[in-house]
Tab-separated table of C-alpha atoms in Angstrom:
chain	number	residue	atom	x	y	z
M	30	GLY	CA	6.675	-24.086	-10.457
M	31	ALA	CA	7.513	-21.189	-8.154
M	32	VAL	CA	10.268	-21.501	-5.621
M	33	VAL	CA	9.371	-19.932	-2.299
M	34	SER	CA	11.585	-19.109	0.856
M	35	GLN	CA	10.412	-18.244	4.831
M	36	HIS	CA	12.391	-17.888	7.418
M	37	PRO	CA	12.795	-18.637	9.993
M	38	SER	CA	11.937	-22.592	9.997
M	39	TRP	CA	10.515	-22.717	13.105
M	40	VAL	CA	11.293	-20.162	16.132
M	41	ILE	CA	10.869	-20.241	19.834
M	42	CYS	CA	10.333	-16.873	22.398
M	43	LYS	CA	9.384	-15.765	24.870
M	44	SER	CA	5.310	-13.998	25.763
M	45	GLY	CA	5.743	-10.463	24.885
M	46	THR	CA	8.682	-10.501	22.199
M	47	SER	CA	8.330	-10.093	18.920
M	48	VAL	CA	9.242	-11.986	15.922
M	49	LYS	CA	10.124	-11.388	12.554
M	50	ILE	CA	8.837	-13.853	9.459
M	51	GLU	CA	10.339	-13.643	6.398
M	52	CYS	CA	8.968	-14.367	2.631
M	53	ARG	CA	11.365	-14.092	0.051
M	54	SER	CA	9.798	-15.401	-3.671
M	55	LEU	CA	13.567	-16.551	-5.115
M	56	ASP	CA	12.496	-16.891	-8.810
M	57	PHE	CA	9.394	-14.495	-9.449
M	58	GLN	CA	7.980	-11.102	-8.507
M	59	ALA	CA	5.008	-11.661	-6.505
M	60	THR	CA	2.880	-8.000	-6.495
M	61	THR	CA	0.504	-9.583	-3.672
M	62	MET	CA	1.666	-11.653	-1.055
M	63	PHE	CA	-1.241	-13.418	1.078
M	64	TRP	CA	-0.393	-14.197	4.541
M	65	TYR	CA	-2.540	-17.051	6.662
M	66	ARG	CA	-2.394	-18.822	10.095
M	67	GLN	CA	-2.691	-22.693	10.694
M	68	PHE	CA	-3.736	-24.704	13.837
M	69	PRO	CA	-3.449	-27.588	14.319
M	70	LYS	CA	-5.595	-29.873	12.800
M	71	GLN	CA	-7.395	-27.145	11.441
M	72	SER	CA	-6.849	-25.636	7.515
M	73	LEU	CA	-5.279	-21.963	6.621
M	74	MET	CA	-6.993	-18.984	7.810
M	75	LEU	CA	-6.220	-15.986	5.560
M	76	MET	CA	-4.758	-13.224	8.089
M	77	ALA	CA	-3.542	-10.104	5.255
M	78	THR	CA	-3.370	-9.641	1.689
M	79	SER	CA	-0.559	-7.037	1.015
M	80	ASN	CA	0.830	-5.319	-2.144
M	81	GLU	CA	4.379	-4.596	-2.950
M	82	GLY	CA	4.251	-0.629	-1.612
M	83	SER	CA	1.009	-0.184	0.059
M	84	LYS	CA	-0.290	-1.005	3.387
M	85	ALA	CA	-1.543	-4.564	3.944
M	86	THR	CA	-5.542	-5.042	4.321
M	87	TYR	CA	-6.033	-7.359	7.267
M	88	GLU	CA	-9.157	-9.965	7.445
M	89	GLN	CA	-11.876	-9.314	9.680
M	90	GLY	CA	-10.451	-10.188	13.579
M	91	VAL	CA	-6.972	-9.544	12.056
M	92	GLU	CA	-4.920	-6.931	15.062
M	93	LYS	CA	-3.161	-5.324	12.228
M	94	ASP	CA	-1.357	-3.581	15.218
M	95	LYS	CA	-0.115	-6.853	16.465
M	96	PHE	CA	0.665	-8.417	13.170
M	97	LEU	CA	2.753	-6.133	11.242
M	98	ILE	CA	2.860	-6.450	7.048
M	99	ASN	CA	5.939	-5.333	5.124
M	100	HIS	CA	5.807	-5.478	1.429
M	101	ALA	CA	8.647	-3.378	0.240
M	102	SER	CA	9.830	-5.230	-2.767
M	103	LEU	CA	8.507	-7.864	-5.193
M	104	THR	CA	10.512	-10.436	-3.434
M	105	LEU	CA	10.668	-9.908	0.011
M	106	SER	CA	7.240	-9.864	2.142
M	107	THR	CA	7.802	-9.560	6.402
M	108	LEU	CA	5.149	-10.281	9.228
M	109	THR	CA	6.475	-9.328	12.597
M	110	VAL	CA	4.379	-10.295	15.554
M	111	THR	CA	4.110	-7.791	18.189
M	112	SER	CA	4.747	-8.480	21.578
M	113	ALA	CA	3.787	-12.506	21.358
M	114	HIS	CA	1.155	-14.181	23.305
M	115	PRO	CA	0.880	-18.153	23.587
M	116	GLU	CA	-2.448	-17.515	21.866
M	117	ASP	CA	-0.383	-16.732	18.868
M	118	SER	CA	1.427	-19.702	18.840
M	119	SER	CA	0.922	-21.529	14.906
M	120	PHE	CA	1.597	-21.837	11.965
M	121	TYR	CA	2.599	-19.363	9.769
M	122	ILE	CA	2.477	-19.564	6.093
M	123	CYS	CA	2.937	-16.967	3.319
M	124	SER	CA	1.339	-17.176	-0.833
M	125	PRO	CA	3.187	-14.898	-3.286
M	126	ARG	CA	1.569	-13.423	-6.155
M	127	ARG	CA	2.988	-13.478	-9.330
M	128	ALA	CA	2.953	-9.948	-10.530
M	129	SER	CA	2.671	-10.821	-14.265
M	130	GLY	CA	0.141	-13.219	-16.258
M	131	SER	CA	-3.420	-13.807	-15.332
M	132	SER	CA	-5.012	-12.436	-12.151
M	133	TYR	CA	-6.360	-16.017	-11.367
M	134	ASN	CA	-3.108	-18.433	-11.596
M	135	GLU	CA	-1.834	-21.240	-9.338
M	136	GLN	CA	-0.995	-20.139	-6.201
M	137	PHE	CA	2.201	-21.345	-4.509
M	138	PHE	CA	2.977	-21.392	-0.600
M	139	GLY	CA	5.553	-20.821	1.027
M	140	PRO	CA	7.332	-23.631	3.504
M	141	GLY	CA	6.087	-22.158	6.891
M	142	THR	CA	6.836	-21.300	10.358
M	143	ARG	CA	6.301	-22.540	13.271
M	144	LEU	CA	5.845	-19.812	15.933
M	145	THR	CA	5.657	-21.273	19.895
M	146	VAL	CA	5.435	-18.835	22.080
M	147	LEU	CA	6.219	-18.936	26.118
T	18	LYS	CA	-20.548	-16.568	0.624
T	19	GLN	CA	-18.120	-19.580	-0.504
T	20	GLU	CA	-17.819	-22.830	1.606
T	21	VAL	CA	-15.539	-25.924	0.584
T	22	THR	CA	-15.398	-29.489	2.338
T	23	GLN	CA	-13.516	-32.459	1.898
T	24	ILE	CA	-14.866	-35.590	2.558
T	25	PRO	CA	-13.772	-37.976	3.979
T	26	ALA	CA	-11.857	-35.861	6.640
T	27	ALA	CA	-9.326	-39.413	7.339
T	28	LEU	CA	-8.716	-41.734	4.881
T	29	SER	CA	-6.374	-45.693	5.477
T	30	VAL	CA	-6.281	-47.527	2.276
T	31	PRO	CA	-3.642	-50.039	1.733
T	32	GLU	CA	-0.907	-49.613	-0.412
T	33	GLY	CA	-1.181	-50.075	-3.992
T	34	GLU	CA	-5.437	-49.227	-4.129
T	35	ASN	CA	-7.098	-46.280	-6.180
T	36	LEU	CA	-8.634	-43.737	-3.961
T	37	VAL	CA	-10.559	-40.580	-4.921
T	38	LEU	CA	-10.783	-37.700	-2.485
T	39	ASN	CA	-14.111	-35.377	-2.903
T	40	CYS	CA	-14.467	-31.713	-2.790
T	41	SER	CA	-18.062	-29.929	-2.623
T	42	PHE	CA	-18.045	-26.121	-2.684
T	43	THR	CA	-21.350	-24.147	-2.365
T	44	ASP	CA	-20.728	-21.277	-5.435
T	45	SER	CA	-19.955	-22.647	-8.557
T	46	ALA	CA	-18.952	-19.170	-9.986
T	47	ILE	CA	-15.700	-19.975	-9.572
T	48	TYR	CA	-12.741	-19.822	-11.598
T	49	ASN	CA	-10.198	-22.649	-11.154
T	50	LEU	CA	-9.755	-24.872	-7.899
T	51	GLN	CA	-6.761	-26.213	-6.767
T	52	TRP	CA	-5.636	-28.919	-5.007
T	53	PHE	CA	-2.379	-28.926	-2.819
T	54	ARG	CA	-0.661	-31.610	-0.760
T	55	GLN	CA	0.504	-30.620	2.882
T	56	ASP	CA	2.907	-32.965	4.871
T	57	PRO	CA	3.198	-32.586	9.023
T	58	GLY	CA	4.539	-29.155	9.791
T	59	LYS	CA	5.071	-28.084	6.398
T	60	GLY	CA	3.355	-26.233	3.867
T	61	LEU	CA	1.674	-26.564	0.900
T	62	THR	CA	2.450	-28.311	-2.273
T	63	SER	CA	0.229	-27.215	-5.308
T	64	LEU	CA	-0.734	-30.580	-6.751
T	65	LEU	CA	-2.653	-29.213	-9.716
T	66	LEU	CA	-4.207	-26.323	-11.232
T	67	ILE	CA	-7.876	-26.831	-13.075
T	68	GLN	CA	-9.813	-23.890	-14.759
T	69	SER	CA	-13.496	-23.354	-14.510
T	70	SER	CA	-13.547	-24.388	-18.744
T	71	GLN	CA	-12.057	-27.594	-17.617
T	72	ARG	CA	-13.386	-31.162	-16.972
T	73	GLU	CA	-10.096	-32.219	-15.805
T	74	GLN	CA	-6.385	-32.067	-15.526
T	75	THR	CA	-4.139	-34.933	-14.926
T	76	SER	CA	-0.288	-34.862	-13.251
T	77	GLY	CA	1.306	-38.247	-13.007
T	78	ARG	CA	-0.345	-40.560	-11.172
T	79	LEU	CA	-3.045	-38.084	-10.324
T	80	ASN	CA	-6.718	-37.298	-11.916
T	81	ALA	CA	-8.525	-34.358	-10.932
T	82	SER	CA	-12.297	-34.020	-11.854
T	83	LEU	CA	-14.102	-30.755	-11.782
T	84	ASP	CA	-18.070	-30.454	-12.638
T	85	LYS	CA	-18.448	-26.466	-12.294
T	86	SER	CA	-23.005	-27.057	-11.994
T	87	SER	CA	-22.834	-29.470	-8.995
T	88	GLY	CA	-20.434	-27.889	-7.678
T	89	ARG	CA	-18.106	-30.987	-7.347
T	90	SER	CA	-14.374	-32.109	-7.977
T	91	THR	CA	-12.268	-35.054	-7.209
T	92	LEU	CA	-8.782	-36.081	-6.742
T	93	TYR	CA	-8.154	-39.893	-8.386
T	94	ILE	CA	-5.012	-41.246	-7.432
T	95	ALA	CA	-4.019	-44.287	-9.051
T	96	ALA	CA	-1.664	-47.080	-7.725
T	97	SER	CA	-0.885	-45.467	-3.875
T	98	GLN	CA	1.931	-45.377	-2.074
T	99	PRO	CA	2.890	-44.830	1.592
T	100	GLY	CA	4.683	-41.782	-0.038
T	101	ASP	CA	1.347	-40.422	-0.534
T	102	SER	CA	0.549	-40.202	2.883
T	103	ALA	CA	-0.415	-36.492	3.492
T	104	THR	CA	-3.130	-34.028	4.203
T	105	TYR	CA	-4.768	-32.992	1.153
T	106	LEU	CA	-6.954	-29.961	0.133
T	107	CYS	CA	-8.781	-28.328	-2.370
T	108	ALA	CA	-9.042	-24.474	-2.458
T	109	VAL	CA	-10.924	-21.932	-5.031
T	110	PRO	CA	-10.194	-18.324	-5.724
T	111	ASN	CA	-12.981	-16.011	-4.631
T	112	PHE	CA	-14.308	-13.717	-7.260
T	113	GLY	CA	-12.557	-10.260	-7.096
T	114	ASN	CA	-10.412	-10.176	-4.669
T	115	GLU	CA	-8.669	-13.557	-5.604
T	116	LYS	CA	-8.653	-14.785	-1.781
T	117	LEU	CA	-8.309	-18.288	-1.784
T	118	THR	CA	-11.129	-20.499	0.435
T	119	PHE	CA	-9.371	-23.946	1.525
T	120	GLY	CA	-11.513	-26.949	1.759
T	121	THR	CA	-11.705	-29.048	5.300
T	122	GLY	CA	-8.704	-31.133	3.723
T	123	THR	CA	-8.688	-34.868	3.802
T	124	ARG	CA	-5.627	-36.543	5.949
T	125	LEU	CA	-4.759	-39.643	3.471
T	126	THR	CA	-2.549	-42.385	5.273
T	127	ILE	CA	-1.449	-45.284	2.718
T	128	ILE	CA	-0.569	-48.355	5.029
T	129	PRO	CA	2.646	-50.408	3.477
């Protein structure tokens, strides 16, 4: 398998503040990063896709100015929730895709970050 | 647009029983299908990846089958254990962009 880490694992912040979530692929290089959001008792919903060194592509309904994604290296991507509001409270999960091999390889996921906005 | 459904939404079985989880997809033109488990408050753990050319894949007590023509996959868990309690998700990648479409999930509880 592949080792993916996320930091922090959980965060509580006040409404209006910004929160940065880091995702690292520890034992492989990832040209593509998928960011998902999961609300309680629901499945994962893709928020955006980023390629290393390029701007992210956001899914319909996801505000790109609110959810800033940076994929500056092959092992690190960050998601910043700007001016967070209580409705942004959710579980955020990253999924890096390997740089080598078939494009339809097995997908691996980070352990997730629980964001609670007060 | 691909839609993935999992039935049942929740399942409780006594420890030791064999069980089957179901996954259905509407577009049979898939490259592969992946099964995951998710423990409460945790990320996803990949269980099995079954390619479109394969009919089944096995890993320990888990066996996944794939019938592309009928748009179905099953995950068979043998001799269930309390540690198998989790939510199980199936997912298929979309053609062209490789984004995963997830199923609705089955919440499995193994009763000791």
